[in-house]
Steps between C-alpha positions, in 0.01 A plus 500: 500500500357185351645385175279438200498131397386391153308187564393441132494718202395440132323693233150440645554559867754557788508450868723691727563461887576789722532376859176326580302645214464350156428729214332329199505698172281355224391663174181288490285633782252219436757259658539730804118516530487118515774474747347748741153338478646138522695587809182649666306173430764235557457295822885476552748754629593765245701817496327829628431759238655829626411726208433500128587773253500362144717353372642426847362272775661500836467193728662381819761225513408164649671337790683170449675370196404315182531126456754557221490586135502327164845373420615538856503272803169459688491594864260428782382185663257256359251652752556840350429370145191326643384832658531663163288225352239564773502872420462428131197284577343774717537742204350250252203434735422879535208668329575562131609838395290658222765501233706230311863470580809384326422139599142527351574520130277273295627170367467625132690819569767327708557228231517759218755702701701190583504382132616839369770527772627143428534588123700819594730304730579252229526732199723743694727220610456595856420144601540170323193353323495175696494685836217720390302209344527284806401771745211610278375141523533507884326839510184337351391367835440863621226537238204357694181641669574657842302677775593865545688589825642821630843484360809700546616453136878546560565308813884456482661390818674835502149654562420303820665602823525293818638539850598152631204281413252786460393675183542877558385625173460480128600775250451595132128453430468663162413175323243395759146405416276213427701200360630152514613410847763255367671783310582660834630172644713432196654857491576472876686172463666567151855399529456361850326172431661345814261719705189425313390227754550749793280756328231245418503383866408843606263554215304200626331352187588260228650668193553361143884497473481478119327841502775655728766349256299653211496846650875480566565436133236750384609783722869440406429483128306834521773671706831418336493748210351778720765458773776492237380830340468668837844439642434181691670154456259220471798272403663553850523169706168405648293747311250467214709322236618237767133456588428425133789257486373321799195378305706329233 
């Protein structure tokens, strides 16, 4: 009999694996609605939906392996990273979905969220003021006009599967929607700056690197407290706090 593997679990959602089936349990059915619809529209390989019975969504496992994870060693050839870049570009060039995603928050809303979070990080003593202030300044470059693209919204490298130099699928679409394409690229390369050139080679267009750096800082600043409160460790080597330190 297949064992039950807990892939991820926190107060908002949990993902279990039983053999070749993933069971996603989410109290917010709107997120599952987005995930199912985004996978049906995305022009890249995605898991197959087997069945849905709220609050559970059952999907198939993908062939291949991920390119790594934040805080861990990266795997895969330069060609595999470039193939991921090409897949991301294909997604960004696709017809826009009819809803706004995580990467599509307005500049005003994002700036207000960031300012409030920076204040909490400092007043709580979670991060030193100079680290927060410097990265808040770097994050400013993300606050500029952008053309909406079909974005994944949480494109961590652990969500992209490859087999050799071929992308076999992308998982976890609950944050997808219209948004800033550079948010996806920055999320995918967070903590793996050494592969940014490979990804951009596959992506195939000039990118403002200052904006990528800005999103690295911004995403990390917004994530540190949430991760700490939900049982994750953003202070682990190579993770969010190291990303922030690299901007000093």
